[in-house]
């Protein structure tokens, strides 16, 4: 299946309408972009001030991708279509509803590069028009998800937060304030009524909302609760239920996922959503979505296609990254497929693809693996995706498994970190997140560079300089599979070590002794189970912290 498994739903009335309707959805690509109204010399006429500010920070100049699709081309293809759904400036294309005859006539036009089937069938808008005046559709019944309600315990979300340093991030005063996060998903029912999201409306933190599955619809608080679950892992702020990492961020909510069917049109919806978010000056896109196979087998991707440049959605994610947007995407839930089981756009370059770990620090069985079709390591990072605490559409605390739920935790971490380090470019932000991760020195195709941490990323540049000046202080091997580690630290013959678990408990406190200051200390970890730990080393006033993954 192309989408994350628990997103797959089936609505009989909708699917029947798609089957019986003769009209299909096509992507019409244009060869050129002639402009009469806009010029790259005046980007303020087609880009918002926030979008321009991001480009300035990143040292990026507006280019032809930022220019809109030619209006004169649209005027010529529109009579051959039943509906024009939207245009994509990055793809230089239009999404249209037409039949085979119309598609063939479009293909013959001299300015058309190609016409591709995007989805079979189309459920027309209620009043037969696609414009902003249509009333929103009624909410559909949510399909059952692989979620369960939880009996509340004190700070039941502490583990997932402390694992990546959200607790420390909040102590430092960073909650994503000033950062704009877009969430692309299948719907956000219950967000308006659940108390954990009340602050988003009180403080006007939702900057925009669009439904690109049904462009005439102006309400995203409907459909599948998967988006609500995902949003809660970034934005929830209710101590009795869930406090997530970036609850002070601003948000853009976008429906791109058509739950009833699985066609490539959802990839175009995603790209159009990214363009929309870009226009509002978005900093981070969280996408807990992925595509690999479809209802039409002719659209399916092979492993070779997951090469960072083939899939439509991957092309869109790459462009977003090149515009200075941090794209955080779940790597997929197909771990049982083994090697190269990732989904698009997790294969894109310049983004962060996120896997899942269990409480032991090991990769979750469902978490997709790399490498990409062209041999690159994926995922880049991982977080706790094995039943993290989240908020359901009825406002109740629940939990669920999936990389869909590890990705937004990393997006929240990135938002707080970017608030703390606003001078960083997108690539500097990624680099410091990778440097902070548990297996930065030895990445693999299960967890990439491992589990990141706020404090290590926040002070990463300082620590890296200290390491160079202090004989490359390090704990190795890391990850460790035995009961002994070696430690290079300090300049004397005695130091103290503390091994601290993710709940802040000190599991080991001991003095380390060596006979040669240039030799490593040897430390035994007998009795310490598999998991992720903080190692704190001290020699007098000299203190250094790092993370250790024990397998």
C-alpha positions as CSV (number, residue, x, y, z in Angstrom):
1,X,0.0,0.0,0.0
2,X,1.3,3.5,-0.8
3,X,0.0,5.2,2.3
4,X,0.8,4.6,5.9
5,X,-1.2,1.5,6.8
6,X,-3.6,2.9,9.3
7,X,-4.7,5.7,6.9
8,X,-6.2,3.2,4.5
9,X,-10.0,3.6,4.7
10,X,-12.9,2.7,2.4
11,X,-16.0,4.7,2.0
12,X,-18.5,2.8,-0.1
13,X,-20.6,5.7,-1.3
14,X,-17.4,7.7,-2.3
15,X,-15.7,4.8,-4.1
16,X,-18.9,3.9,-6.0
17,X,-19.2,7.5,-7.2
18,X,-15.6,7.4,-8.5
19,X,-16.2,4.2,-10.3
20,X,-19.4,5.2,-12.0
21,X,-18.2,8.7,-13.1
22,X,-16.7,8.8,-16.6
23,X,-14.5,11.8,-15.7
24,X,-11.0,11.2,-14.4
25,X,-8.3,13.5,-13.0
26,X,-5.2,14.3,-15.2
27,X,-2.0,16.3,-14.7
28,X,-1.3,18.4,-17.7
29,X,2.3,19.6,-17.9
30,X,3.3,22.6,-19.8
31,X,6.5,23.1,-21.8
32,X,7.0,26.8,-21.0
33,X,6.0,29.6,-18.5
34,X,5.4,32.7,-20.5
35,X,4.6,35.7,-18.3
36,X,2.9,39.0,-18.9
37,X,1.9,40.0,-15.4
38,X,4.9,38.9,-13.3
39,X,8.7,39.3,-13.4
40,X,11.5,37.8,-11.3
41,X,12.8,41.3,-10.8
42,X,9.7,42.1,-8.7
43,X,9.2,38.9,-6.6
44,X,7.2,40.8,-4.0
45,X,4.3,40.8,-6.5
46,X,4.0,37.0,-6.3
47,X,5.7,36.0,-3.1
48,X,4.7,37.0,0.4
49,X,7.1,38.9,2.7
50,X,7.5,35.8,4.9
51,X,8.4,33.7,1.9
52,X,10.9,36.2,0.8
53,X,12.4,36.5,4.3
54,X,13.0,32.8,4.3
55,X,14.7,32.9,1.0
56,X,16.9,35.8,2.3
57,X,17.9,33.8,5.3
58,X,18.8,30.8,3.1
59,X,20.6,32.9,0.5
60,X,18.1,31.8,-2.2
61,X,17.0,33.9,-5.1
62,X,13.4,33.6,-6.5
63,X,13.5,31.6,-9.7
64,X,11.1,30.5,-12.5
65,X,9.6,27.8,-10.2
66,X,8.1,30.7,-8.1
67,X,6.3,32.1,-11.1
68,X,2.7,31.0,-11.6
69,X,1.5,28.8,-14.5
70,X,0.7,30.8,-17.7
71,X,-2.9,32.0,-17.7
72,X,-3.0,31.9,-21.5
73,X,-2.3,28.1,-21.4
74,X,-5.0,27.6,-18.9
75,X,-7.5,29.5,-21.0
76,X,-6.8,27.1,-23.9
77,X,-7.0,23.8,-21.9
78,X,-10.0,24.8,-19.7
79,X,-12.6,24.3,-22.5
80,X,-11.4,20.7,-22.8
81,X,-12.0,20.0,-19.1
82,X,-15.0,19.5,-16.9
83,X,-13.2,21.2,-14.0
84,X,-9.8,22.9,-13.4
85,X,-9.0,21.8,-9.8
86,X,-5.8,23.8,-9.3
87,X,-2.4,24.6,-10.9
88,X,1.1,23.7,-9.6
89,X,3.8,26.3,-10.3
90,X,6.6,24.0,-9.2
91,X,5.5,21.3,-11.6
92,X,4.3,23.8,-14.2
93,X,1.1,21.8,-14.5
94,X,-2.6,21.9,-14.0
95,X,-4.8,19.3,-12.3
96,X,-7.9,18.9,-14.5
97,X,-11.0,16.7,-14.6
98,X,-11.7,15.4,-18.1
99,X,-12.2,12.2,-20.1
100,X,-9.9,10.3,-22.5
101,X,-10.9,12.4,-25.5
102,X,-10.2,15.6,-23.6
103,X,-6.9,14.3,-22.4
104,X,-5.9,13.3,-26.0
105,X,-6.8,16.7,-27.3
106,X,-4.8,18.4,-24.6
107,X,-1.8,16.2,-25.4
108,X,-1.9,17.5,-29.0
109,X,-1.6,21.1,-28.0
110,X,1.9,22.5,-28.9
111,X,2.6,24.0,-25.5
112,X,1.7,20.8,-23.6
113,X,4.7,18.6,-22.6
114,X,2.7,15.6,-21.4
115,X,-0.7,14.6,-19.9
116,X,-0.7,11.9,-17.2
117,X,-3.5,10.1,-15.5
118,X,-3.5,11.2,-11.8
119,X,-6.7,9.4,-10.5
120,X,-9.6,7.5,-11.9
121,X,-13.0,9.0,-11.2
122,X,-14.1,12.2,-9.6
123,X,-16.8,13.1,-7.1
124,X,-18.0,16.5,-8.2
125,X,-18.6,19.4,-5.7
126,X,-22.2,19.6,-4.3
127,X,-23.3,22.6,-6.4
128,X,-21.2,21.7,-9.5
129,X,-18.8,24.6,-9.0
130,X,-15.2,24.7,-7.8
131,X,-14.8,28.0,-5.9
132,X,-14.4,29.3,-2.4
133,X,-18.1,30.0,-2.0
134,X,-19.2,26.4,-1.7
135,X,-20.3,25.1,1.6
136,X,-18.0,22.5,3.3
137,X,-18.9,18.9,2.9
138,X,-20.4,17.1,5.9
139,X,-17.9,15.1,7.9
140,X,-17.5,11.4,7.0
141,X,-17.4,8.8,9.7
142,X,-13.8,8.1,10.7
143,X,-12.6,4.5,9.9
144,X,-11.2,2.6,12.8
145,X,-7.6,3.4,13.4
146,X,-5.0,1.3,15.2
147,X,-5.3,3.6,18.3
148,X,-6.3,2.9,21.8
149,X,-7.4,5.0,24.7
150,X,-5.2,5.3,27.7
151,X,-5.9,5.4,31.4
152,X,-4.1,8.6,32.5
153,X,-1.1,8.3,34.7
154,X,1.1,11.2,35.9
155,X,3.2,12.5,33.1
156,X,2.5,9.5,30.9
157,X,4.1,11.4,28.0
158,X,7.4,12.0,29.8
159,X,9.2,9.2,28.1
160,X,8.6,10.3,24.5
161,X,9.5,13.9,25.4
162,X,12.6,13.2,27.4
163,X,13.9,10.8,24.8
164,X,14.6,13.7,22.4
165,X,15.1,16.4,25.0
166,X,11.7,18.2,24.7
167,X,11.7,18.5,28.5
168,X,15.1,20.3,28.4
169,X,14.0,22.4,25.5
170,X,11.0,23.7,27.4
171,X,13.2,24.4,30.5
172,X,15.4,26.5,28.2
173,X,12.2,28.4,27.3
174,X,11.8,27.2,23.7
175,X,8.4,26.0,22.5
176,X,8.4,26.8,18.8
177,X,7.4,30.4,19.1
178,X,7.8,32.3,15.9
179,X,8.1,29.1,13.8
180,X,5.4,28.2,11.3
181,X,4.7,24.5,10.9
182,X,2.5,23.0,8.2
183,X,0.9,19.6,8.7
184,X,-0.2,17.6,5.7
185,X,-2.6,14.8,6.4
186,X,-6.1,13.3,5.9
187,X,-8.1,15.6,8.1
188,X,-8.3,17.2,11.5
189,X,-11.6,16.3,13.1
190,X,-12.0,17.3,16.8
191,X,-9.2,19.9,16.8
192,X,-11.8,22.7,17.3
193,X,-13.3,21.1,20.3
194,X,-10.5,19.1,22.1
195,X,-9.2,21.1,25.0
196,X,-5.6,20.2,24.2
197,X,-5.8,22.4,21.1
198,X,-7.8,25.3,22.6
199,X,-4.8,27.6,22.7
200,X,-4.4,27.4,18.9
201,X,-7.7,29.2,18.5
202,X,-7.4,31.5,21.5
203,X,-4.0,32.8,20.3
204,X,-4.9,32.7,16.5
205,X,-2.1,30.2,15.8
206,X,-3.7,28.6,12.8
207,X,-2.5,30.8,9.9
208,X,-4.1,28.9,7.1
209,X,-6.1,25.8,6.1
210,X,-6.8,24.2,2.7
211,X,-8.3,21.0,1.4
212,X,-6.6,20.1,-1.9
213,X,-8.6,16.9,-2.2
214,X,-11.7,19.0,-2.6
215,X,-10.5,22.5,-3.5
216,X,-14.0,23.9,-3.0
217,X,-14.1,22.9,0.6
218,X,-13.0,25.4,3.2
219,X,-13.1,23.2,6.3
220,X,-10.2,20.9,7.2
221,X,-11.7,19.9,10.6
222,X,-13.3,16.8,9.1
223,X,-12.5,13.3,7.8
224,X,-9.9,11.1,9.2
225,X,-8.5,11.7,12.7
226,X,-5.0,10.7,11.7
227,X,-4.2,14.3,11.2
228,X,-5.5,15.2,14.6
229,X,-3.3,12.5,16.2
230,X,-0.3,13.8,14.3
231,X,-1.0,17.5,15.1
232,X,-1.3,16.6,18.8
233,X,2.3,15.4,18.9
234,X,3.5,18.9,17.8
235,X,0.9,21.3,19.2
236,X,-1.0,19.8,22.2
237,X,-0.7,21.8,25.4
238,X,-2.6,20.3,28.3
239,X,-0.5,19.0,31.2
240,X,-3.1,16.6,32.4
241,X,-3.1,14.9,28.9
242,X,-0.2,15.8,26.7
243,X,2.3,18.6,26.4
244,X,4.1,18.4,23.0
245,X,7.2,20.1,21.9
246,X,6.1,23.1,19.8
247,X,2.7,24.2,21.1
248,X,3.6,27.9,20.6
249,X,4.3,27.5,16.9
250,X,1.9,28.8,14.2
251,X,0.2,26.2,12.1
252,X,-1.0,25.6,8.5
253,X,-3.3,22.7,8.2
254,X,-3.7,21.0,4.8
255,X,-5.6,18.0,3.6
256,X,-3.8,16.2,0.8
257,X,-4.7,12.6,1.5
258,X,-7.8,11.1,-0.2
259,X,-8.7,8.4,2.2
260,X,-11.2,6.5,0.1
261,X,-8.8,5.7,-2.8
262,X,-5.1,5.5,-3.5
263,X,-3.9,7.3,-6.7
264,X,-1.0,9.6,-7.6
265,X,-3.3,12.6,-7.4
266,X,-2.5,12.7,-3.7
267,X,1.1,13.4,-4.6
268,X,0.0,16.4,-6.7
269,X,-2.1,17.5,-3.8
270,X,1.0,17.3,-1.6
271,X,3.0,19.4,-4.0
272,X,0.2,22.0,-4.2
273,X,0.0,22.0,-0.4
274,X,3.7,22.7,-0.2
275,X,3.4,25.6,-2.6
276,X,0.5,27.0,-0.5
277,X,2.5,26.6,2.7
278,X,5.5,28.3,1.0
279,X,3.4,31.2,0.1
280,X,2.5,31.7,3.8
281,X,6.2,31.6,4.8
282,X,6.2,28.1,6.3
283,X,9.4,27.0,8.1
284,X,8.7,23.3,8.6
285,X,6.4,20.8,6.8
286,X,5.4,17.7,8.7
287,X,4.2,14.9,6.4
288,X,3.2,11.7,8.0
289,X,2.3,10.3,4.6
290,X,4.0,8.1,2.1
291,X,3.4,6.4,-1.3
292,X,4.6,3.2,-2.9
293,X,1.7,1.3,-4.5
294,X,-1.7,2.4,-5.8
295,X,-5.2,1.2,-6.7
296,X,-3.9,1.4,-10.3
297,X,-0.9,-0.9,-10.5
298,X,0.5,1.0,-13.5
299,X,1.2,3.9,-11.0
300,X,3.3,1.7,-8.6
301,X,6.9,2.6,-7.8
302,X,9.8,0.2,-7.7
303,X,12.8,0.4,-5.4
304,X,14.8,1.9,-8.2
305,X,12.2,4.7,-8.5
306,X,12.8,5.7,-4.9
307,X,16.0,7.5,-6.0
308,X,15.3,11.0,-4.7
309,X,14.1,12.3,-8.1
310,X,11.4,10.1,-9.7
311,X,8.2,10.2,-7.7
312,X,6.1,13.4,-8.1
313,X,5.9,13.9,-4.4
314,X,9.6,13.4,-4.0
315,X,10.3,16.1,-6.6
316,X,8.0,18.4,-4.7
317,X,9.7,17.7,-1.3
318,X,13.1,18.3,-2.9
319,X,11.9,21.7,-4.3
320,X,10.5,22.6,-0.9
321,X,13.9,21.8,0.7
322,X,15.6,23.9,-1.9
323,X,13.4,26.8,-0.9
324,X,14.7,26.5,2.6
325,X,11.7,24.6,4.1
326,X,12.5,21.8,6.5
327,X,10.5,18.8,5.4
328,X,10.0,16.1,8.1
329,X,8.5,12.9,6.6
330,X,7.8,9.5,8.2
331,X,9.9,6.8,6.5
332,X,7.0,4.4,6.3
333,X,5.6,1.4,8.1
334,X,6.8,-1.4,5.9
335,X,9.7,-2.7,8.0
336,X,8.5,-6.3,7.4
337,X,9.5,-5.8,3.7
338,X,13.1,-5.5,4.9
339,X,15.7,-3.6,3.0
340,X,14.7,-0.6,1.0
341,X,11.1,-0.6,2.3
342,X,10.8,3.2,2.5
343,X,8.1,5.2,0.8
344,X,8.1,8.4,-1.2
345,X,8.8,11.2,-0.4
346,X,11.1,9.8,2.3
347,X,13.6,9.2,-0.4
348,X,14.0,12.9,-1.1
349,X,17.3,14.6,-0.6
350,X,17.7,17.6,1.8
351,X,14.8,16.4,4.0
352,X,14.6,14.4,7.3
353,X,13.0,11.0,7.0
354,X,12.0,9.6,10.4
355,X,12.0,6.0,11.7
356,X,10.7,4.6,14.9
357,X,12.3,3.1,18.0
358,X,11.0,1.1,20.9
359,X,11.5,1.8,24.6
360,X,14.7,-0.3,24.4
361,X,16.2,2.0,21.7
362,X,15.9,-0.7,19.0
363,X,14.2,-0.1,15.7
364,X,10.5,-0.9,15.7
365,X,9.5,-3.9,13.7
366,X,7.2,-1.9,11.4
367,X,9.7,1.0,10.8
368,X,10.7,1.0,7.1
369,X,14.4,0.6,6.2
370,X,16.8,2.1,3.7
371,X,18.7,2.5,1.6
372,X,17.1,4.5,-1.2
373,X,17.1,3.3,-4.7
374,X,20.4,5.1,-5.4
375,X,22.0,3.8,-2.2
376,X,21.7,6.6,0.3
377,X,21.1,6.0,4.0
378,X,17.5,6.4,5.2
379,X,15.9,7.2,7.5
380,X,18.0,10.1,8.9
381,X,16.6,10.1,12.4
382,X,14.3,8.3,14.7
383,X,12.0,8.9,17.7
384,X,9.6,6.9,19.8
385,X,6.8,5.5,17.6
386,X,5.8,2.5,19.5
387,X,2.6,3.7,21.2
388,X,3.4,7.3,22.0
389,X,0.8,9.3,23.9
390,X,-1.4,11.4,21.5
391,X,-4.8,13.1,21.4
392,X,-7.7,11.5,19.6
393,X,-10.5,13.3,17.7
394,X,-12.8,13.0,20.8
395,X,-10.2,14.8,22.9
396,X,-9.3,11.6,24.8
397,X,-5.7,10.6,25.3
398,X,-4.7,7.6,23.2
399,X,-1.7,5.9,21.7
400,X,-0.8,4.4,18.4
401,X,2.1,2.7,16.6
402,X,3.8,4.1,13.5
403,X,6.4,6.3,12.0
404,X,3.5,8.7,11.4
405,X,3.8,9.5,15.1
406,X,7.6,9.6,15.4
407,X,7.9,12.2,12.6
408,X,5.9,15.0,14.3
409,X,7.9,14.7,17.5
410,X,11.1,15.5,15.4
411,X,9.2,18.3,13.7
412,X,8.4,19.7,17.1
413,X,12.0,19.4,18.2
414,X,13.2,21.1,15.1
415,X,10.7,24.0,15.7
416,X,12.0,24.6,19.2
417,X,15.6,24.3,18.1
418,X,15.0,26.8,15.2
419,X,13.5,29.2,17.7
420,X,16.6,28.8,19.8
421,X,18.9,29.2,16.8
422,X,17.1,31.5,14.3
423,X,20.4,32.3,12.6
424,X,20.7,28.7,11.3
425,X,19.8,27.9,7.8
426,X,17.7,24.8,7.1
427,X,20.8,22.7,6.3
428,X,22.6,23.9,9.5
429,X,19.5,22.9,11.4
430,X,19.6,19.4,9.9
431,X,23.4,19.1,10.4
432,X,23.1,19.9,14.1
433,X,20.2,17.5,14.6
434,X,22.2,14.7,13.0
435,X,25.3,15.6,15.1
436,X,23.1,15.3,18.2
437,X,21.9,11.8,17.4
438,X,22.8,8.6,19.2
439,X,24.7,6.9,16.3
440,X,26.1,9.9,14.4
441,X,29.5,8.3,14.0
442,X,28.0,5.0,12.7
443,X,24.7,5.6,10.8
444,X,22.8,2.7,9.4
445,X,19.7,2.0,7.3
446,X,17.6,1.1,10.4
447,X,17.7,4.3,12.4
448,X,20.0,6.5,10.3
449,X,22.0,8.7,12.6
450,X,19.8,7.6,15.5
451,X,17.7,9.5,18.1
452,X,18.5,13.3,18.3
453,X,18.5,15.4,21.5
454,X,17.8,19.1,22.0
455,X,20.7,19.9,24.3
456,X,23.3,18.2,22.1
457,X,21.9,19.9,19.0
458,X,21.6,23.3,20.7
459,X,25.1,23.3,22.0
460,X,26.4,21.1,19.1
461,X,28.7,23.6,17.5
462,X,30.2,24.5,20.9
463,X,30.7,20.8,21.8
464,X,32.3,20.0,18.5
465,X,34.9,22.7,19.0
466,X,35.5,21.5,22.5
467,X,36.0,17.9,21.2
468,X,38.6,19.1,18.7
469,X,40.4,21.1,21.4
470,X,40.2,18.3,23.9
471,X,41.6,15.2,22.1
472,X,38.2,14.3,20.6
473,X,36.4,13.3,23.7
474,X,34.2,10.4,23.0
475,X,32.4,7.3,24.3
476,X,32.9,4.2,22.1
477,X,31.8,1.9,20.7
478,X,28.4,3.8,20.3
479,X,26.1,2.0,19.9
480,X,27.5,-0.7,22.2
481,X,26.5,-4.4,22.2
482,X,28.7,-5.6,25.0
483,X,29.0,-4.6,28.7
484,X,32.2,-2.5,28.3
485,X,32.7,0.9,26.9
486,X,35.9,3.0,26.4
487,X,35.9,6.7,27.2
488,X,38.4,9.4,26.2
489,X,37.8,12.4,28.4
490,X,39.7,15.1,30.3
491,X,43.4,15.5,30.9
492,X,43.9,13.8,34.3
493,X,43.9,10.3,35.8
494,X,40.6,10.3,37.6
495,X,37.0,11.3,36.4
496,X,33.5,10.5,37.5
497,X,30.8,8.9,35.3
498,X,27.1,8.9,35.7
499,X,24.8,6.9,33.5
500,X,21.3,8.3,33.4
501,X,18.2,6.8,31.9
502,X,15.4,8.7,30.0
503,X,13.4,9.2,33.2
504,X,16.3,11.0,34.8
505,X,17.3,8.1,37.1
506,X,21.0,7.6,37.8
507,X,21.7,4.0,37.1
508,X,25.5,4.1,37.6
509,X,27.7,6.6,39.4
510,X,31.4,5.6,39.6
511,X,34.9,7.0,39.7
512,X,37.0,6.1,36.6
513,X,40.8,5.6,37.0
514,X,43.6,5.2,34.5
515,X,47.4,5.2,34.5
516,X,47.9,7.3,31.3
517,X,46.0,10.5,30.6
518,X,46.2,9.7,26.9
519,X,44.6,6.2,27.3
520,X,40.9,5.6,27.5
521,X,38.9,4.8,30.7
522,X,37.3,1.4,30.7
523,X,33.8,1.2,32.2
524,X,31.6,-1.9,32.8
525,X,27.8,-1.6,32.1
526,X,26.8,-4.9,33.6
527,X,23.2,-4.8,34.8
528,X,22.2,-1.9,32.4
529,X,19.6,-3.0,29.9
530,X,19.3,-2.1,26.3
531,X,18.2,1.4,25.7
532,X,19.2,5.1,25.3
533,X,21.2,6.7,28.1
534,X,22.8,10.0,28.9
535,X,26.4,9.8,29.9
536,X,27.7,12.6,32.1
537,X,31.5,12.9,32.7
538,X,33.2,15.2,35.1
539,X,36.7,16.1,36.0
540,X,36.7,18.8,38.6
541,X,34.8,21.7,37.1
542,X,35.1,20.1,33.6
543,X,31.7,18.5,32.6
544,X,30.8,16.8,29.4
545,X,27.6,15.0,28.4
546,X,26.8,12.7,25.5
547,X,24.4,9.9,24.6
548,X,24.9,6.2,24.5
549,X,22.8,3.5,22.8
550,X,23.1,0.1,24.4
551,X,21.8,-2.8,22.3
